[in-house]
Short mmCIF file of C-alpha atoms and ligand atoms in Angstrom, two decimals:
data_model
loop_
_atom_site.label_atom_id
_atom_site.label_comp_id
_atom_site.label_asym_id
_atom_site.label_seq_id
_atom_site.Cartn_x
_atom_site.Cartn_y
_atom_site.Cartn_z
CA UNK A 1064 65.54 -41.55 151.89
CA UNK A 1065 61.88 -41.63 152.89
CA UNK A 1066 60.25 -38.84 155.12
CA UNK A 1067 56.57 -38.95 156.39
CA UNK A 1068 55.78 -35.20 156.86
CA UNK A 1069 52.59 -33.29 158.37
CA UNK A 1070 50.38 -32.15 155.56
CA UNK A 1071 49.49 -28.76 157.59
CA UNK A 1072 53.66 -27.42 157.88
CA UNK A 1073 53.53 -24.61 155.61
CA UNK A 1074 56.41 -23.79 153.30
CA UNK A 1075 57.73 -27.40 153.03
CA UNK A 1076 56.59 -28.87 149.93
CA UNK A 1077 59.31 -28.56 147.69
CA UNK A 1078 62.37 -28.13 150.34
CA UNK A 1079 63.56 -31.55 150.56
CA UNK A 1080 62.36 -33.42 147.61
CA UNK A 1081 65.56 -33.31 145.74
CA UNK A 1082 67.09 -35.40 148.52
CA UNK A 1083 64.13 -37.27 149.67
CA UNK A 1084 60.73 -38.99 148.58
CA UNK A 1085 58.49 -37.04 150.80
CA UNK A 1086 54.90 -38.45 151.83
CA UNK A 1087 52.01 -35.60 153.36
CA UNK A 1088 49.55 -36.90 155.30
CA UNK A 1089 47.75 -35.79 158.04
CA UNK A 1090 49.10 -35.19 161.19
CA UNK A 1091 46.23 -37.13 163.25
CA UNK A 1092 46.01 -39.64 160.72
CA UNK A 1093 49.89 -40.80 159.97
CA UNK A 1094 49.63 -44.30 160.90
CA UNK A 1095 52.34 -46.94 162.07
CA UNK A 1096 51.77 -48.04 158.61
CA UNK A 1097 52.74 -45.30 156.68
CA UNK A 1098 55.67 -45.04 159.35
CA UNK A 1099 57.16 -48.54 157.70
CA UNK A 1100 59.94 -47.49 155.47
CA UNK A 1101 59.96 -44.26 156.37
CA UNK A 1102 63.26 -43.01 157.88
CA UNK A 1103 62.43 -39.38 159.16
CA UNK A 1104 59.05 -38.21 160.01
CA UNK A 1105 58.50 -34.10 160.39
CA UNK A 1106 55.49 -33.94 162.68
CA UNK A 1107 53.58 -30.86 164.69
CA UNK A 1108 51.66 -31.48 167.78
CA UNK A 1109 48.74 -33.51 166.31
CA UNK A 1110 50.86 -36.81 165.83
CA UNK A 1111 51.44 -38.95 168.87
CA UNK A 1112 54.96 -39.94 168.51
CA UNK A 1113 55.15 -43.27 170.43
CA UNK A 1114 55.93 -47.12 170.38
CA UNK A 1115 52.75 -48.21 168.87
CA UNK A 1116 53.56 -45.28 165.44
CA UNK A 1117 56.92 -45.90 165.13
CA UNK A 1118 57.65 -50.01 166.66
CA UNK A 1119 58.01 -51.23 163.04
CA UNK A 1120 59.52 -48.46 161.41
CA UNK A 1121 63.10 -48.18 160.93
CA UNK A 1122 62.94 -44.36 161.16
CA UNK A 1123 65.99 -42.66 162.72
CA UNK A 1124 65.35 -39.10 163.08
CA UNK A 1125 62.27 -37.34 164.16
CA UNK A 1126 61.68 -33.72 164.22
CA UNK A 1127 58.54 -31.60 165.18
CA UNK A 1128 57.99 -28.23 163.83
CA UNK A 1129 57.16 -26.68 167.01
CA UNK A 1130 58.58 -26.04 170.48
CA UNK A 1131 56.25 -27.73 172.51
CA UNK A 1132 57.53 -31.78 172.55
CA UNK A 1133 54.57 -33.46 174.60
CA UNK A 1134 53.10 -35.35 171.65
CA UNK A 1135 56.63 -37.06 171.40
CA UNK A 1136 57.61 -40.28 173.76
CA UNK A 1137 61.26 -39.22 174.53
CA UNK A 1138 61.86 -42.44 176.83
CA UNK A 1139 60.74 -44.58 173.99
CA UNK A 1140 62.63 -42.96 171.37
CA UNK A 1141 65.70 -42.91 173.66
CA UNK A 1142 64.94 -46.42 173.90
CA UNK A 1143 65.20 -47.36 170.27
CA UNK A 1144 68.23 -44.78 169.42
CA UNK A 1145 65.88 -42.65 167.45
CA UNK A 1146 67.15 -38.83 167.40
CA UNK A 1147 64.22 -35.95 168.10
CA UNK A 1148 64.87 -32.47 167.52
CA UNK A 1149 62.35 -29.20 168.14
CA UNK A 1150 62.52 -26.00 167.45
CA UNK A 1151 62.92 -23.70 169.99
CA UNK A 1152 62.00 -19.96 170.06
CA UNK A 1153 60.55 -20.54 166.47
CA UNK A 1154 56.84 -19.07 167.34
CA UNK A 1155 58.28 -16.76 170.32
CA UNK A 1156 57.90 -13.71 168.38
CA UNK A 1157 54.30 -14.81 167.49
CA UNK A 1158 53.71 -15.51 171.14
CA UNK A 1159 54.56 -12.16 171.68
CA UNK A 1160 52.68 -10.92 169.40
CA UNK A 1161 49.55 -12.56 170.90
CA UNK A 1162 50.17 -11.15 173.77
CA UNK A 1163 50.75 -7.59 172.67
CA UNK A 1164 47.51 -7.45 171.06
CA UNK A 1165 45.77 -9.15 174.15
CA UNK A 1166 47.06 -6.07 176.31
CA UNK A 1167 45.98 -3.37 173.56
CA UNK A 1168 42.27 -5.42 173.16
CA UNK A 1169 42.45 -5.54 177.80
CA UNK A 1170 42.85 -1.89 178.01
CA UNK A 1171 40.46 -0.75 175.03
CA UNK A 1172 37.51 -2.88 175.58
CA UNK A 1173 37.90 -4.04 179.66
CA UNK A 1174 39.34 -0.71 181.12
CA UNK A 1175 43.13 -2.45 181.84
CA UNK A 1176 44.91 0.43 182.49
CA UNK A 1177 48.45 -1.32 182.49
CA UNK A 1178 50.74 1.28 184.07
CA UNK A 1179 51.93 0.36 187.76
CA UNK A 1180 50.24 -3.27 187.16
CA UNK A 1181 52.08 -6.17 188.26
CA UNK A 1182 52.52 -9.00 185.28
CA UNK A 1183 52.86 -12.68 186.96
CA UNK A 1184 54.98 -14.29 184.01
CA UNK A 1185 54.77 -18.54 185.27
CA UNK A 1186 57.75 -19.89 183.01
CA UNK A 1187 60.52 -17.91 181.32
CA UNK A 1188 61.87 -19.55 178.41
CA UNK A 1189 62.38 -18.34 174.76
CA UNK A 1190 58.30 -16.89 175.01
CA UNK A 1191 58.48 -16.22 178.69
CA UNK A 1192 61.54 -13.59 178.30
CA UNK A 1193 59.58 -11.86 175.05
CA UNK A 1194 56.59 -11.34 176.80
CA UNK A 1195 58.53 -9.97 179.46
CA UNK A 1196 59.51 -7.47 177.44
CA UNK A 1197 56.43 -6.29 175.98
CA UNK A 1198 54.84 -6.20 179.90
CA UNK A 1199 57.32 -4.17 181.11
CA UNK A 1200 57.41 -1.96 177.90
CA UNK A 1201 53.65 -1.33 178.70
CA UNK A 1202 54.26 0.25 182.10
CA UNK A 1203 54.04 -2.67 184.29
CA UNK A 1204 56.22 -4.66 187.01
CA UNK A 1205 56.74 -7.80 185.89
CA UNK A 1206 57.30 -11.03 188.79
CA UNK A 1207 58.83 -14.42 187.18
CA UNK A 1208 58.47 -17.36 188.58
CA UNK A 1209 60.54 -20.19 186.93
CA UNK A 1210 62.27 -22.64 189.16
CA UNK A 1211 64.34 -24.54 186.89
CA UNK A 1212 66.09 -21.11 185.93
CA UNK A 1213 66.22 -19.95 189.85
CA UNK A 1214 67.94 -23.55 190.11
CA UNK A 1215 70.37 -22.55 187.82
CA UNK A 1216 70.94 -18.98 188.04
CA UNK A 1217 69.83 -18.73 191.84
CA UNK A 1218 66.94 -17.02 192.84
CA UNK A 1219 67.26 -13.66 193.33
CA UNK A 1220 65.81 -12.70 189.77
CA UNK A 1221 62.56 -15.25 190.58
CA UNK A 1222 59.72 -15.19 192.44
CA UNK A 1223 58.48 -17.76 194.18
CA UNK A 1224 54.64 -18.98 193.28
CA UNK A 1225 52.77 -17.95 195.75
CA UNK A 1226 53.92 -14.32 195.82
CA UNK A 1227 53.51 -14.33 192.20
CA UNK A 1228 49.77 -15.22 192.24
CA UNK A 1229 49.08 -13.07 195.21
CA UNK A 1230 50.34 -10.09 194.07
CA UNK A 1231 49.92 -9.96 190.02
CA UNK A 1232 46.73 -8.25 188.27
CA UNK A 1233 47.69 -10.38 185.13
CA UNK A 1234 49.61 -14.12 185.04
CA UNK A 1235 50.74 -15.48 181.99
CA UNK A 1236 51.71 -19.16 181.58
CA UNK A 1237 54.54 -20.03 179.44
CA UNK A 1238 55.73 -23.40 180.46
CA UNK A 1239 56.42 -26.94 179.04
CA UNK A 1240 53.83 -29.43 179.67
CA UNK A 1241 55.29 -31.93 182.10
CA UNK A 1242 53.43 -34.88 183.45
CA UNK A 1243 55.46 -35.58 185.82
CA UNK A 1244 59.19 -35.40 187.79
CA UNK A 1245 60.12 -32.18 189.93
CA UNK A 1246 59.17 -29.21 187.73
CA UNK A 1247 55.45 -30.93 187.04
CA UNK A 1248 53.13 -28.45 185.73
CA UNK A 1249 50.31 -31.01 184.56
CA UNK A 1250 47.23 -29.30 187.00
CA UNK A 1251 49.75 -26.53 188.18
CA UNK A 1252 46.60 -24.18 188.60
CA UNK A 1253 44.62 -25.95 190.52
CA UNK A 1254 41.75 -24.76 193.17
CA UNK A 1255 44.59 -24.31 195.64
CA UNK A 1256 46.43 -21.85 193.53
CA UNK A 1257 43.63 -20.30 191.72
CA UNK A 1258 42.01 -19.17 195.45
CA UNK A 1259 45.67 -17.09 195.97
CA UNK A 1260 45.36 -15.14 192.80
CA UNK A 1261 43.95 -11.40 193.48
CA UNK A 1262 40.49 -11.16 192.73
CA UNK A 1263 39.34 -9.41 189.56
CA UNK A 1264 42.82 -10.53 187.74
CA UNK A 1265 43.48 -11.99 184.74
CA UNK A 1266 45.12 -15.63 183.84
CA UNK A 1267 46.26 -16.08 180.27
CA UNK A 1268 46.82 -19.71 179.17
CA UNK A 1269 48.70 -20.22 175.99
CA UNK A 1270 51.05 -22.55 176.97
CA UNK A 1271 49.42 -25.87 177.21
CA UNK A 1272 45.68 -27.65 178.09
CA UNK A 1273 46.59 -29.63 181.07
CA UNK A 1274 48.63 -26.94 183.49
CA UNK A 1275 45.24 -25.28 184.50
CA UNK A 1276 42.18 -27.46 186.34
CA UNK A 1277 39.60 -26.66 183.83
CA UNK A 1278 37.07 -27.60 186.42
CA UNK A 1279 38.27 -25.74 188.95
CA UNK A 1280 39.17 -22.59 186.84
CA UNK A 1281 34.78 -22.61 186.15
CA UNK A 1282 34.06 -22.04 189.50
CA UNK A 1283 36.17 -18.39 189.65
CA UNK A 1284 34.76 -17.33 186.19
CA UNK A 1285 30.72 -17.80 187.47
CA UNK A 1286 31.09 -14.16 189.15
CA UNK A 1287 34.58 -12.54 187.48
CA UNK A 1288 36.91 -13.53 190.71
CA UNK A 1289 39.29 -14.24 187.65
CA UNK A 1290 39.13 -13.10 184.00
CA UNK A 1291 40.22 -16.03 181.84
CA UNK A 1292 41.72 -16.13 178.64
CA UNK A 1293 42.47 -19.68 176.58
CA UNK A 1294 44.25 -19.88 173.67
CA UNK A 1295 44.64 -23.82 174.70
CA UNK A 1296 42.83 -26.35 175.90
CA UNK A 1297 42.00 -29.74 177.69
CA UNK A 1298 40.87 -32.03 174.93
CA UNK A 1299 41.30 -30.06 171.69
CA UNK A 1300 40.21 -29.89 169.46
CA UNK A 1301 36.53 -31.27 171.53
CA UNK A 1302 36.86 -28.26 174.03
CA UNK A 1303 34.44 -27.63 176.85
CA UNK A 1304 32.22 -25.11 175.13
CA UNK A 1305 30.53 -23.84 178.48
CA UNK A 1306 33.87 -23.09 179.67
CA UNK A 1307 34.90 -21.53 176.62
CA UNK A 1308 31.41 -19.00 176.93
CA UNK A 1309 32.80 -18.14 180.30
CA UNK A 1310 36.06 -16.82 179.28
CA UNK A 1311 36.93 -13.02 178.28
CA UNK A 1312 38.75 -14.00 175.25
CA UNK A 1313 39.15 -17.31 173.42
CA UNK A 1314 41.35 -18.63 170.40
CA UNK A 1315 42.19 -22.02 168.99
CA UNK A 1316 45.80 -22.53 170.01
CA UNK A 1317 46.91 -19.94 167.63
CA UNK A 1318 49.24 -17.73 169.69
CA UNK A 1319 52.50 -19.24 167.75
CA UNK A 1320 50.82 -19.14 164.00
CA UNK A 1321 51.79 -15.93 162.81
CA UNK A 1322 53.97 -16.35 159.48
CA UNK A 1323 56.63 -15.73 160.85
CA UNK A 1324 56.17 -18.17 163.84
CA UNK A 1325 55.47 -21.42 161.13
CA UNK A 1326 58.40 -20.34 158.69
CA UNK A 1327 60.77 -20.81 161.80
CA UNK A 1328 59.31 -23.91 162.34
CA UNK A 1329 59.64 -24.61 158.81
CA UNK A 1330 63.01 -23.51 158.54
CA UNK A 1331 64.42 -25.17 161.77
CA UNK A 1332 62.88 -28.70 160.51
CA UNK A 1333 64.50 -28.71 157.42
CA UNK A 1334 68.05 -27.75 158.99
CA UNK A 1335 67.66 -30.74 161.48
CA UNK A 1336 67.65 -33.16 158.61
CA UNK A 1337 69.93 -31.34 156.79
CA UNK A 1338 72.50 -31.59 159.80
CA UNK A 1339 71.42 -35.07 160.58
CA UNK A 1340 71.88 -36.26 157.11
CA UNK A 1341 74.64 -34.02 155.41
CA UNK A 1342 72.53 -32.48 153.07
CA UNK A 1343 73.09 -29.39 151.32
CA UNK A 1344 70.50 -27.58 152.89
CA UNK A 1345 71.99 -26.14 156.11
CA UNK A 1346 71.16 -22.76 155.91
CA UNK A 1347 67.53 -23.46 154.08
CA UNK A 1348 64.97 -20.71 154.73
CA UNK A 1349 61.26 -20.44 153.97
CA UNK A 1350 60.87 -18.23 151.33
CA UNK A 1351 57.93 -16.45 149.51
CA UNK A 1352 56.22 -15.83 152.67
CA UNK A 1353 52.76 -15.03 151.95
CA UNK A 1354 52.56 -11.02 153.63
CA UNK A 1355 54.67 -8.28 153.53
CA UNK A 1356 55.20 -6.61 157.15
CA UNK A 1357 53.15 -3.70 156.40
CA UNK A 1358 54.27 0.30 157.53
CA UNK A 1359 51.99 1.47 160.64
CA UNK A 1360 51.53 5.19 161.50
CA UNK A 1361 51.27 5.90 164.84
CA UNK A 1362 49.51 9.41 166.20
CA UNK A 1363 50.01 10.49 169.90
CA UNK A 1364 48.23 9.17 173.04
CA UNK A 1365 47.50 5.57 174.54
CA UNK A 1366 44.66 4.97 172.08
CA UNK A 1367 46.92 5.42 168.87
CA UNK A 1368 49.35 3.27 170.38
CA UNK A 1369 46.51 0.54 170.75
CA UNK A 1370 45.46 0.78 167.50
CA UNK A 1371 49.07 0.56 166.34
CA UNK A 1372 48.94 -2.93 167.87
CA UNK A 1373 45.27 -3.98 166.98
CA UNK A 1374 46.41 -2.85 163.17
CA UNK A 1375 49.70 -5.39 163.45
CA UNK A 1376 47.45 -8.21 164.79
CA UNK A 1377 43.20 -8.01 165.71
CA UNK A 1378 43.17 -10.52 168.32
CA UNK A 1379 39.56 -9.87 168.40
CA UNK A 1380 39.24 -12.11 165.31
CA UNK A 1381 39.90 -15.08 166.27
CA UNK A 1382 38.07 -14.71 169.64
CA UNK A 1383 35.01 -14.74 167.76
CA UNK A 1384 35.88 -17.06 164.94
CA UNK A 1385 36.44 -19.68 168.06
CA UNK A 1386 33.21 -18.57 169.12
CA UNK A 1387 31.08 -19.04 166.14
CA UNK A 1388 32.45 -22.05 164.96
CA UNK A 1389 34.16 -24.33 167.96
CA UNK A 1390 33.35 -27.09 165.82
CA UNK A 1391 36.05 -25.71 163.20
CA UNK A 1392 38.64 -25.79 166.08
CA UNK A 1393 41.00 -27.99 164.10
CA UNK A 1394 39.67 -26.58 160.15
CA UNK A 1395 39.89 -23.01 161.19
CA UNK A 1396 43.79 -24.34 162.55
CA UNK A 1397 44.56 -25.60 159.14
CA UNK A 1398 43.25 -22.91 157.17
CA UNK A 1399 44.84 -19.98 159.92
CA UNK A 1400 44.87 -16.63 157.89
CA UNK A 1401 48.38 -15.31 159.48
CA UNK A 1402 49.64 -12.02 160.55
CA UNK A 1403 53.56 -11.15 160.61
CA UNK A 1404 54.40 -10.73 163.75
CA UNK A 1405 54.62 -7.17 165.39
CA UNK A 1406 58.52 -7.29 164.83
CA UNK A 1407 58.36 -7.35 161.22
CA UNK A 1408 56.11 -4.43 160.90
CA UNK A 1409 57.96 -0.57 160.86
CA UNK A 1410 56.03 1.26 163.16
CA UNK A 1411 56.11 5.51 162.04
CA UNK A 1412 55.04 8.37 163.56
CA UNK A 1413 54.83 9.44 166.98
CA UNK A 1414 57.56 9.67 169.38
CA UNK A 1415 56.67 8.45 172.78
CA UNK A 1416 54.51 5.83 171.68
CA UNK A 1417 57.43 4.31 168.97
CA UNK A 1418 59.59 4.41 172.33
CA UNK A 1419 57.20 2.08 173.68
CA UNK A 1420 56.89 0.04 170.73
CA UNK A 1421 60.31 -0.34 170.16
CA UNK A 1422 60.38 -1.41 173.70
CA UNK A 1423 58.20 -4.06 172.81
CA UNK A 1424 59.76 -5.18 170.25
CA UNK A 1425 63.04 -3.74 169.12
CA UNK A 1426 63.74 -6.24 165.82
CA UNK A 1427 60.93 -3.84 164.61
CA UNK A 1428 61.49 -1.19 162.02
CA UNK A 1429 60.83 2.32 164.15
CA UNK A 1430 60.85 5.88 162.38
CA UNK A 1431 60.18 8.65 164.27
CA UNK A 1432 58.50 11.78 162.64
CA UNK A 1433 59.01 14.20 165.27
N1 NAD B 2652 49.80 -21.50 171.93
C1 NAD B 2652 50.78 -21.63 171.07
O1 NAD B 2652 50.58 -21.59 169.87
C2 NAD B 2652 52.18 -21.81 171.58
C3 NAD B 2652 53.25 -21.23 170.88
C4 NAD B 2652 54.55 -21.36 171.41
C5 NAD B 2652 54.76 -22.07 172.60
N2 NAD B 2652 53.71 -22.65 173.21
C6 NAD B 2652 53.90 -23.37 174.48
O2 NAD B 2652 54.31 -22.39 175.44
C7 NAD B 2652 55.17 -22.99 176.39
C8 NAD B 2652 56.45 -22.16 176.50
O3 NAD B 2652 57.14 -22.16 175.27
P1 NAD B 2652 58.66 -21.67 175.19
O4 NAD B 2652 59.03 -21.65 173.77
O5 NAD B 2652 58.88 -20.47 176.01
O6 NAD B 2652 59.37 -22.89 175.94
P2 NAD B 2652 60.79 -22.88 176.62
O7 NAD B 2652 61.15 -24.30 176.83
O8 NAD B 2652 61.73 -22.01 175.87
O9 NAD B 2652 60.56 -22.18 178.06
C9 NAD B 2652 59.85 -22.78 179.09
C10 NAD B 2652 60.28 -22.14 180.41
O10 NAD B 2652 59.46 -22.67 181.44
C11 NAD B 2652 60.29 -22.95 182.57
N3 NAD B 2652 59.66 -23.96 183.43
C12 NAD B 2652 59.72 -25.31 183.33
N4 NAD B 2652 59.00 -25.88 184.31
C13 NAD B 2652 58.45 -24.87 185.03
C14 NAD B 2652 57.60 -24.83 186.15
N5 NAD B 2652 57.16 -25.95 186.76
N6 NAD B 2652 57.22 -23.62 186.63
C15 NAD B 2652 57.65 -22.47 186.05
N7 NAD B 2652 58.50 -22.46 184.99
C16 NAD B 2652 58.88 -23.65 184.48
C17 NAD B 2652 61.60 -23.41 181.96
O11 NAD B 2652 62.68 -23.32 182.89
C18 NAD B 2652 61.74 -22.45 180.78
O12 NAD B 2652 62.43 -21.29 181.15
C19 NAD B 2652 55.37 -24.43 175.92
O13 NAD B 2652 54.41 -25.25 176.57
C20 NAD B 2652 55.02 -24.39 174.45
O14 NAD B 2652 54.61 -25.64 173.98
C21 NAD B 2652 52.43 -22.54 172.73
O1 DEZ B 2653 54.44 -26.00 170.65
C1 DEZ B 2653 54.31 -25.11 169.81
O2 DEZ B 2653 55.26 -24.69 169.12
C2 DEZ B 2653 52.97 -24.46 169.62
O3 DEZ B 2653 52.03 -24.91 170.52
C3 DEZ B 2653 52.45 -24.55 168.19
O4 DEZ B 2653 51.57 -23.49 167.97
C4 DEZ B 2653 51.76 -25.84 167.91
O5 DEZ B 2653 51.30 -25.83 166.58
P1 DEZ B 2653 50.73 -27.14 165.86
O6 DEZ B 2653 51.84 -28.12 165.83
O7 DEZ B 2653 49.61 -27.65 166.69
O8 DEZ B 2653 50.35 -26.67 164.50
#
């Protein structure tokens, strides 16, 4: 068997060369070419997985290490009989880990007091119900809008857009990119819907570049209407530097590479082909992860409990190694000096504030002193 795999998935080398001749490369660089006897090809976002990759290759299974799918042509693939598989709710945790650390870094350095605020959450999937979690574990109300799920589950739970961006002080996006069909969300935040959010609030993107109107978004970040914060972006890894000076707090689509977060992916891959192909290697896991989850004391009071969070994961870091080196967007990517995330840390020390933590995140290892 031949496999084509990304160069940049971490904990692969090794896995499936007993059962496979495995070629790295590149992701933006794997070529229809190198596609020509290969039968599987392990990918991440930076491959686009269409006719003119795979036309001549005889390839029969194709799995990306990630959630997100909208590098892949599923109508093509379907086409040609070729299997794709993801890997859902592998970087969740991490994703909630981001976000955790965004809260602790709002209310420390931009006065975000978070009790009694309302948290807009715009998709509610396997990141969407973890960072529901962690909102509400902070003190605040959380709205979801999600109208595939209110078409299934009816609507009682959801909230409908519009009250969602009128009434939130923060709105988190956590939906698929679609470019088309009923549940679009290609230029979802547009000027339309950016004008009904509240003014002074906050709009987290870490979902996809595409589902907010970069040009649009510029015009409510000249005077603060909105606070932005990007973690992705139209036309990475060439992002528009003037809007990234105009946003609160920048990253380079990081929010799902915490360890943790790639061995998933990792992990998840290799089980694909091992279903797919019958190979020995169904219950394969990542090992020799490169970082303990470390012990955290916690003291009383909202400040210990922020630095409890900022100690897990700094998100302060890679605002400003975005900042000082955009033109590393894709290096500083490939290179990405992990955290665990926040569940694998155990969290010691003061009462209240381990309620709230565990809260947050209750795979985490809590010890109360008191
Ligand atoms: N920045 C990162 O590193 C990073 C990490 C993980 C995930 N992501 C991205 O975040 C997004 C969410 O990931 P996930 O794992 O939760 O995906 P998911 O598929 O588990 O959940 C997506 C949710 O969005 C809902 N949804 C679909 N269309 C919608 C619409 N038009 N409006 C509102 N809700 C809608 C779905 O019903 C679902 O509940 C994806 O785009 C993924 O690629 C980015
Ligand atoms: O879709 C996902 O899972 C995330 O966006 C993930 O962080 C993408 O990582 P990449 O494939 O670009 O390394």
């Amino acid at each position: 068997m031949k496999i084509v795999a990304d160069d940049r998935i971490p904990y692969l080398q090794g896995a499936l060369e007993e059962f496979a001749e495995v070629n790295y490369i590149a992701g933006a660089k794997i070529s229809a070419e190198d596609m020509r006897d290969a039968d599987v090809l392990i990918t991440r976002t930076r491959t686009t997985v269409n006719r003119e990759l795979l036309q001549n290759s005889p390839i029969k299974l194709v799995v990306t290490a990630t959630i997100g799918h909208d590098h892949i042509d599923k109508e093509y693939l379907s086409e040609r009989g070729i299997v794709w598989k993801n890997c859902p709710g592998c970087n969740s945790g991490s994703v909630a880990t981001y976000l955790s650390a965004l809260l602790a870094h709002m209310m420390q350095g931009h006065n975000f007091e978070t009790k009694g605020k309302t948290f807009g959450l715009i998709g509610c999937g396997n990141v969407g119900k973890r960072v529901k979690r962690v909102a509400e574990a902070m003190g605040m109300k959380v709205l979801v809008n999600d109208p595939p799920r209110a078409e299934r589950e009816g609507s009682d739970l959801f909230s409908d857009l519009d009250t969602v961006l009128k009434q939130s002080d923060i709105i988190s996006i956590h939906v698929p990119f679609y470019k088309q069909g009923q549940f679009k969300t290609l230029d979802l935040m547009d000027d339309d819907k950016l004008s009904k959010m509240k003014k002074g609030s906050w709009l987290v993107n870490s979902s996809r570049g595409g589902i907010i109107v970069e040009k649009d978004l510029k015009k409510y970040l000249v005077d603060s209407t909105i606070n932005a914060v990007l973690d992705v972006w139209d036309n990475e890894p060439k992002i528009d530097l003037e809007l990234m000076k105009m946003c609160k707090l920048v990253s380079s689509h990081i929010a799902g590479y915490s360890v943790d977060g790639k061995a998933n992916g990792t992990s998840m891959s290799v089980r694909h082909i091992a279903e797919f192909f019958d190979l020995d290697l169904k219950s394969w896991r990542a090992s020799n992860l490169p970082l303990e989850g470390k012990k955290i004391q916690v003291k009383a009071g909202r400040e210990a409990l922020i630095e409890a969070i900022k100690e897990a994961y700094d998100i302060m870091e890679d605002d400003e190694k975005l900042r000082f080196t955009p033109e590393n967007f894709e290096i500083n990517r490939g290179q990405y000096q992990a955290h665990r995330d926040m569940a694998n840390y155990e969290f010691i020390g003061d009462q209240e504030n381990c309620k709230i933590l565990k809260a947050m995140m209750p795979e985490a290892v809590i010890k109360n002193e008191s």
